[in-house]
């Protein structure tokens, strides 16, 4: 599995020859967004393909959250396009857009978790809310698999205050 790390205010590197054969899951083309005089996104291009992990990093105020909100259609760009499996996110009907959003997850470092719930219950929360057909055992398996993929072991019964930053 490959990976890519980019800053939110940078343009992703040009695709190399091996990327040409894979259709992108997500593609951002020339994304611009300003809030008043504050230009946050300046021509962001990004292509995410199957098998790649992409991490968006940057300093406070560099546009990370603004970019992610565009990826799931919570914000509309001043200019540019976002495609999910080749479909324009900003022209999707509401139900289709909700389907796209259900495939994404966002985690904020501060105030991101319910402090009165265990790690297990925090991770299980969106599954219980949005995947009502999932059985409790399937939710348990999904939560534990997610923790394992992140190399987080024996934390499921801890509370957020018991975890390091």
PDB file of C-alpha atoms in Angstrom:
ATOM      1  CA  UNK A   1       0.000   0.000   0.000  1.00  0.00           C
ATOM      2  CA  UNK A   2       1.425   3.393  -0.953  1.00  0.00           C
ATOM      3  CA  UNK A   3       1.034   6.638   0.877  1.00  0.00           C
ATOM      4  CA  UNK A   4       1.194  10.346   0.221  1.00  0.00           C
ATOM      5  CA  UNK A   5       1.478  13.274   2.590  1.00  0.00           C
ATOM      6  CA  UNK A   6       0.702  16.793   1.470  1.00  0.00           C
ATOM      7  CA  UNK A   7       0.218  20.144   3.115  1.00  0.00           C
ATOM      8  CA  UNK A   8      -3.244  21.640   2.774  1.00  0.00           C
ATOM      9  CA  UNK A   9      -1.937  24.759   1.039  1.00  0.00           C
ATOM     10  CA  UNK A  10       0.266  22.789  -1.381  1.00  0.00           C
ATOM     11  CA  UNK A  11      -0.644  21.284  -4.701  1.00  0.00           C
ATOM     12  CA  UNK A  12      -0.284  17.516  -4.812  1.00  0.00           C
ATOM     13  CA  UNK A  13       2.603  16.281  -6.917  1.00  0.00           C
ATOM     14  CA  UNK A  14       2.080  15.369 -10.534  1.00  0.00           C
ATOM     15  CA  UNK A  15       0.960  11.814 -11.132  1.00  0.00           C
ATOM     16  CA  UNK A  16       3.664   9.412 -12.158  1.00  0.00           C
ATOM     17  CA  UNK A  17       3.266   6.765 -14.849  1.00  0.00           C
ATOM     18  CA  UNK A  18       2.130   4.039 -12.429  1.00  0.00           C
ATOM     19  CA  UNK A  19      -0.780   6.217 -11.244  1.00  0.00           C
ATOM     20  CA  UNK A  20      -2.147   6.612 -14.779  1.00  0.00           C
ATOM     21  CA  UNK A  21      -3.807   3.168 -14.887  1.00  0.00           C
ATOM     22  CA  UNK A  22      -5.913   3.480 -11.754  1.00  0.00           C
ATOM     23  CA  UNK A  23      -9.137   5.482 -11.738  1.00  0.00           C
ATOM     24  CA  UNK A  24      -9.236   7.880  -8.804  1.00  0.00           C
ATOM     25  CA  UNK A  25     -11.632   7.399  -5.931  1.00  0.00           C
ATOM     26  CA  UNK A  26     -11.420  11.099  -5.222  1.00  0.00           C
ATOM     27  CA  UNK A  27     -10.119  13.901  -7.426  1.00  0.00           C
ATOM     28  CA  UNK A  28      -9.835  17.590  -6.671  1.00  0.00           C
ATOM     29  CA  UNK A  29      -9.155  19.969  -9.551  1.00  0.00           C
ATOM     30  CA  UNK A  30      -8.128  23.601  -9.098  1.00  0.00           C
ATOM     31  CA  UNK A  31      -9.926  24.182  -5.794  1.00  0.00           C
ATOM     32  CA  UNK A  32     -10.071  27.786  -4.527  1.00  0.00           C
ATOM     33  CA  UNK A  33     -11.855  29.084  -1.435  1.00  0.00           C
ATOM     34  CA  UNK A  34     -11.784  32.463   0.274  1.00  0.00           C
ATOM     35  CA  UNK A  35     -13.567  33.815   3.291  1.00  0.00           C
ATOM     36  CA  UNK A  36     -13.732  37.547   2.727  1.00  0.00           C
ATOM     37  CA  UNK A  37     -10.189  38.748   2.006  1.00  0.00           C
ATOM     38  CA  UNK A  38      -8.664  35.565   3.479  1.00  0.00           C
ATOM     39  CA  UNK A  39      -7.727  33.183   0.648  1.00  0.00           C
ATOM     40  CA  UNK A  40      -7.568  29.715   2.255  1.00  0.00           C
ATOM     41  CA  UNK A  41      -7.320  27.294  -0.690  1.00  0.00           C
ATOM     42  CA  UNK A  42      -5.287  28.323  -3.715  1.00  0.00           C
ATOM     43  CA  UNK A  43      -5.616  25.917  -6.632  1.00  0.00           C
ATOM     44  CA  UNK A  44      -5.513  22.601  -4.780  1.00  0.00           C
ATOM     45  CA  UNK A  45      -5.148  19.528  -7.007  1.00  0.00           C
ATOM     46  CA  UNK A  46      -5.373  16.104  -5.404  1.00  0.00           C
ATOM     47  CA  UNK A  47      -5.886  12.579  -6.696  1.00  0.00           C
ATOM     48  CA  UNK A  48      -6.550   9.635  -4.365  1.00  0.00           C
ATOM     49  CA  UNK A  49      -6.557   6.121  -5.782  1.00  0.00           C
ATOM     50  CA  UNK A  50      -7.374   2.696  -4.408  1.00  0.00           C
ATOM     51  CA  UNK A  51      -4.606   1.385  -2.163  1.00  0.00           C
ATOM     52  CA  UNK A  52      -3.177   4.771  -1.247  1.00  0.00           C
ATOM     53  CA  UNK A  53      -3.322   6.399   2.146  1.00  0.00           C
ATOM     54  CA  UNK A  54      -3.302  10.178   1.899  1.00  0.00           C
ATOM     55  CA  UNK A  55      -2.640  12.381   4.899  1.00  0.00           C
ATOM     56  CA  UNK A  56      -3.272  16.106   4.873  1.00  0.00           C
ATOM     57  CA  UNK A  57      -1.042  18.009   7.261  1.00  0.00           C
ATOM     58  CA  UNK A  58      -0.386  21.671   7.862  1.00  0.00           C
ATOM     59  CA  UNK A  59      -0.235  24.373  10.452  1.00  0.00           C
ATOM     60  CA  UNK A  60      -3.178  25.975  12.150  1.00  0.00           C
ATOM     61  CA  UNK A  61      -5.241  27.925   9.624  1.00  0.00           C
ATOM     62  CA  UNK A  62      -3.601  26.369   6.555  1.00  0.00           C
ATOM     63  CA  UNK A  63      -6.889  25.030   5.163  1.00  0.00           C
ATOM     64  CA  UNK A  64      -6.951  21.345   6.175  1.00  0.00           C
ATOM     65  CA  UNK A  65     -10.489  21.367   7.531  1.00  0.00           C
ATOM     66  CA  UNK A  66     -11.708  23.635   4.734  1.00  0.00           C
ATOM     67  CA  UNK A  67     -10.349  21.174   2.163  1.00  0.00           C
ATOM     68  CA  UNK A  68     -11.972  18.188   3.869  1.00  0.00           C
ATOM     69  CA  UNK A  69     -15.309  20.016   4.092  1.00  0.00           C
ATOM     70  CA  UNK A  70     -15.131  20.507   0.319  1.00  0.00           C
ATOM     71  CA  UNK A  71     -14.399  16.811  -0.236  1.00  0.00           C
ATOM     72  CA  UNK A  72     -17.717  15.883   1.349  1.00  0.00           C
ATOM     73  CA  UNK A  73     -19.725  18.801  -0.027  1.00  0.00           C
ATOM     74  CA  UNK A  74     -20.162  20.741   3.214  1.00  0.00           C
ATOM     75  CA  UNK A  75     -18.574  23.807   1.602  1.00  0.00           C
ATOM     76  CA  UNK A  76     -18.810  24.973  -2.012  1.00  0.00           C
ATOM     77  CA  UNK A  77     -15.651  26.272  -3.669  1.00  0.00           C
ATOM     78  CA  UNK A  78     -15.231  29.694  -5.203  1.00  0.00           C
ATOM     79  CA  UNK A  79     -13.684  27.837  -8.119  1.00  0.00           C
ATOM     80  CA  UNK A  80     -12.745  24.243  -8.859  1.00  0.00           C
ATOM     81  CA  UNK A  81     -14.229  20.769  -8.786  1.00  0.00           C
ATOM     82  CA  UNK A  82     -14.376  17.679  -6.565  1.00  0.00           C
ATOM     83  CA  UNK A  83     -15.189  14.267  -8.007  1.00  0.00           C
ATOM     84  CA  UNK A  84     -16.006  11.104  -6.042  1.00  0.00           C
ATOM     85  CA  UNK A  85     -15.757   8.014  -8.281  1.00  0.00           C
ATOM     86  CA  UNK A  86     -15.994  10.361 -11.275  1.00  0.00           C
ATOM     87  CA  UNK A  87     -19.153  12.148 -10.104  1.00  0.00           C
ATOM     88  CA  UNK A  88     -19.186  15.870  -9.376  1.00  0.00           C
ATOM     89  CA  UNK A  89     -19.839  16.184  -5.634  1.00  0.00           C
ATOM     90  CA  UNK A  90     -21.455  19.610  -6.020  1.00  0.00           C
ATOM     91  CA  UNK A  91     -24.072  18.483  -8.526  1.00  0.00           C
ATOM     92  CA  UNK A  92     -25.119  15.292  -6.699  1.00  0.00           C
ATOM     93  CA  UNK A  93     -28.666  14.917  -5.417  1.00  0.00           C
ATOM     94  CA  UNK A  94     -28.924  15.107  -1.620  1.00  0.00           C
ATOM     95  CA  UNK A  95     -29.270  11.317  -1.114  1.00  0.00           C
ATOM     96  CA  UNK A  96     -26.209  10.576  -3.240  1.00  0.00           C
ATOM     97  CA  UNK A  97     -24.210  13.184  -1.333  1.00  0.00           C
ATOM     98  CA  UNK A  98     -25.280  11.634   1.974  1.00  0.00           C
ATOM     99  CA  UNK A  99     -24.027   8.306   0.641  1.00  0.00           C
ATOM    100  CA  UNK A 100     -20.649   9.869  -0.159  1.00  0.00           C
ATOM    101  CA  UNK A 101     -20.443  11.443   3.296  1.00  0.00           C
ATOM    102  CA  UNK A 102     -21.090   8.078   4.932  1.00  0.00           C
ATOM    103  CA  UNK A 103     -17.823   6.806   3.418  1.00  0.00           C
ATOM    104  CA  UNK A 104     -15.722   9.514   5.086  1.00  0.00           C
ATOM    105  CA  UNK A 105     -14.593  10.063   8.641  1.00  0.00           C
ATOM    106  CA  UNK A 106     -13.037  13.100  10.257  1.00  0.00           C
ATOM    107  CA  UNK A 107     -11.187  13.155  13.522  1.00  0.00           C
ATOM    108  CA  UNK A 108     -10.232  16.401  15.205  1.00  0.00           C
ATOM    109  CA  UNK A 109      -7.449  16.376  17.761  1.00  0.00           C
ATOM    110  CA  UNK A 110      -9.106  18.552  20.402  1.00  0.00           C
ATOM    111  CA  UNK A 111     -12.630  18.075  21.707  1.00  0.00           C
ATOM    112  CA  UNK A 112     -13.158  15.292  19.210  1.00  0.00           C
ATOM    113  CA  UNK A 113     -14.350  12.532  21.498  1.00  0.00           C
ATOM    114  CA  UNK A 114     -17.219  12.238  23.915  1.00  0.00           C
ATOM    115  CA  UNK A 115     -15.411  12.367  27.250  1.00  0.00           C
ATOM    116  CA  UNK A 116     -18.146  10.387  28.997  1.00  0.00           C
ATOM    117  CA  UNK A 117     -17.787   7.435  26.598  1.00  0.00           C
ATOM    118  CA  UNK A 118     -15.043   4.838  26.247  1.00  0.00           C
ATOM    119  CA  UNK A 119     -12.844   4.693  23.154  1.00  0.00           C
ATOM    120  CA  UNK A 120     -14.879   1.697  21.994  1.00  0.00           C
ATOM    121  CA  UNK A 121     -18.174   3.587  22.342  1.00  0.00           C
ATOM    122  CA  UNK A 122     -16.753   6.697  20.632  1.00  0.00           C
ATOM    123  CA  UNK A 123     -15.746   4.628  17.601  1.00  0.00           C
ATOM    124  CA  UNK A 124     -18.962   2.611  17.637  1.00  0.00           C
ATOM    125  CA  UNK A 125     -21.143   5.725  17.909  1.00  0.00           C
ATOM    126  CA  UNK A 126     -21.361   6.584  14.168  1.00  0.00           C
ATOM    127  CA  UNK A 127     -21.871   2.925  13.287  1.00  0.00           C
ATOM    128  CA  UNK A 128     -24.774   2.678  15.703  1.00  0.00           C
ATOM    129  CA  UNK A 129     -26.247   5.955  14.423  1.00  0.00           C
ATOM    130  CA  UNK A 130     -25.771   5.485  10.676  1.00  0.00           C
ATOM    131  CA  UNK A 131     -25.519   1.730  10.170  1.00  0.00           C
ATOM    132  CA  UNK A 132     -28.578   0.628  12.116  1.00  0.00           C
ATOM    133  CA  UNK A 133     -28.662  -2.684  10.278  1.00  0.00           C
ATOM    134  CA  UNK A 134     -25.248  -3.687  11.698  1.00  0.00           C
ATOM    135  CA  UNK A 135     -25.437  -6.259  14.441  1.00  0.00           C
ATOM    136  CA  UNK A 136     -23.719  -5.566  17.780  1.00  0.00           C
ATOM    137  CA  UNK A 137     -21.144  -8.251  16.969  1.00  0.00           C
ATOM    138  CA  UNK A 138     -20.397  -6.673  13.563  1.00  0.00           C
ATOM    139  CA  UNK A 139     -19.976  -3.280  15.239  1.00  0.00           C
ATOM    140  CA  UNK A 140     -17.637  -4.844  17.806  1.00  0.00           C
ATOM    141  CA  UNK A 141     -15.570  -6.511  15.071  1.00  0.00           C
ATOM    142  CA  UNK A 142     -15.365  -3.264  13.073  1.00  0.00           C
ATOM    143  CA  UNK A 143     -14.274  -1.213  16.099  1.00  0.00           C
ATOM    144  CA  UNK A 144     -11.611  -3.717  17.150  1.00  0.00           C
ATOM    145  CA  UNK A 145     -10.343  -4.062  13.565  1.00  0.00           C
ATOM    146  CA  UNK A 146     -10.072  -0.260  13.291  1.00  0.00           C
ATOM    147  CA  UNK A 147      -8.104  -0.047  16.516  1.00  0.00           C
ATOM    148  CA  UNK A 148      -5.836  -2.875  15.367  1.00  0.00           C
ATOM    149  CA  UNK A 149      -5.169  -1.123  12.010  1.00  0.00           C
ATOM    150  CA  UNK A 150      -4.043   1.948  13.971  1.00  0.00           C
ATOM    151  CA  UNK A 151      -1.821  -0.164  16.252  1.00  0.00           C
ATOM    152  CA  UNK A 152      -3.962   0.816  19.241  1.00  0.00           C
ATOM    153  CA  UNK A 153      -4.212  -2.163  21.526  1.00  0.00           C
ATOM    154  CA  UNK A 154      -6.039  -2.498  24.837  1.00  0.00           C
ATOM    155  CA  UNK A 155      -7.485   1.019  24.735  1.00  0.00           C
ATOM    156  CA  UNK A 156     -11.103   0.232  23.940  1.00  0.00           C
ATOM    157  CA  UNK A 157     -12.240   0.440  27.584  1.00  0.00           C
ATOM    158  CA  UNK A 158     -10.283   3.630  28.335  1.00  0.00           C
ATOM    159  CA  UNK A 159     -11.800   7.091  28.370  1.00  0.00           C
ATOM    160  CA  UNK A 160     -10.373   9.927  26.250  1.00  0.00           C
ATOM    161  CA  UNK A 161      -8.756  11.575  29.296  1.00  0.00           C
ATOM    162  CA  UNK A 162      -6.769   8.377  29.840  1.00  0.00           C
ATOM    163  CA  UNK A 163      -5.125   8.575  26.381  1.00  0.00           C
ATOM    164  CA  UNK A 164      -2.066  10.539  25.367  1.00  0.00           C
ATOM    165  CA  UNK A 165      -2.452  13.338  22.804  1.00  0.00           C
TER     166      UNK A 165
END
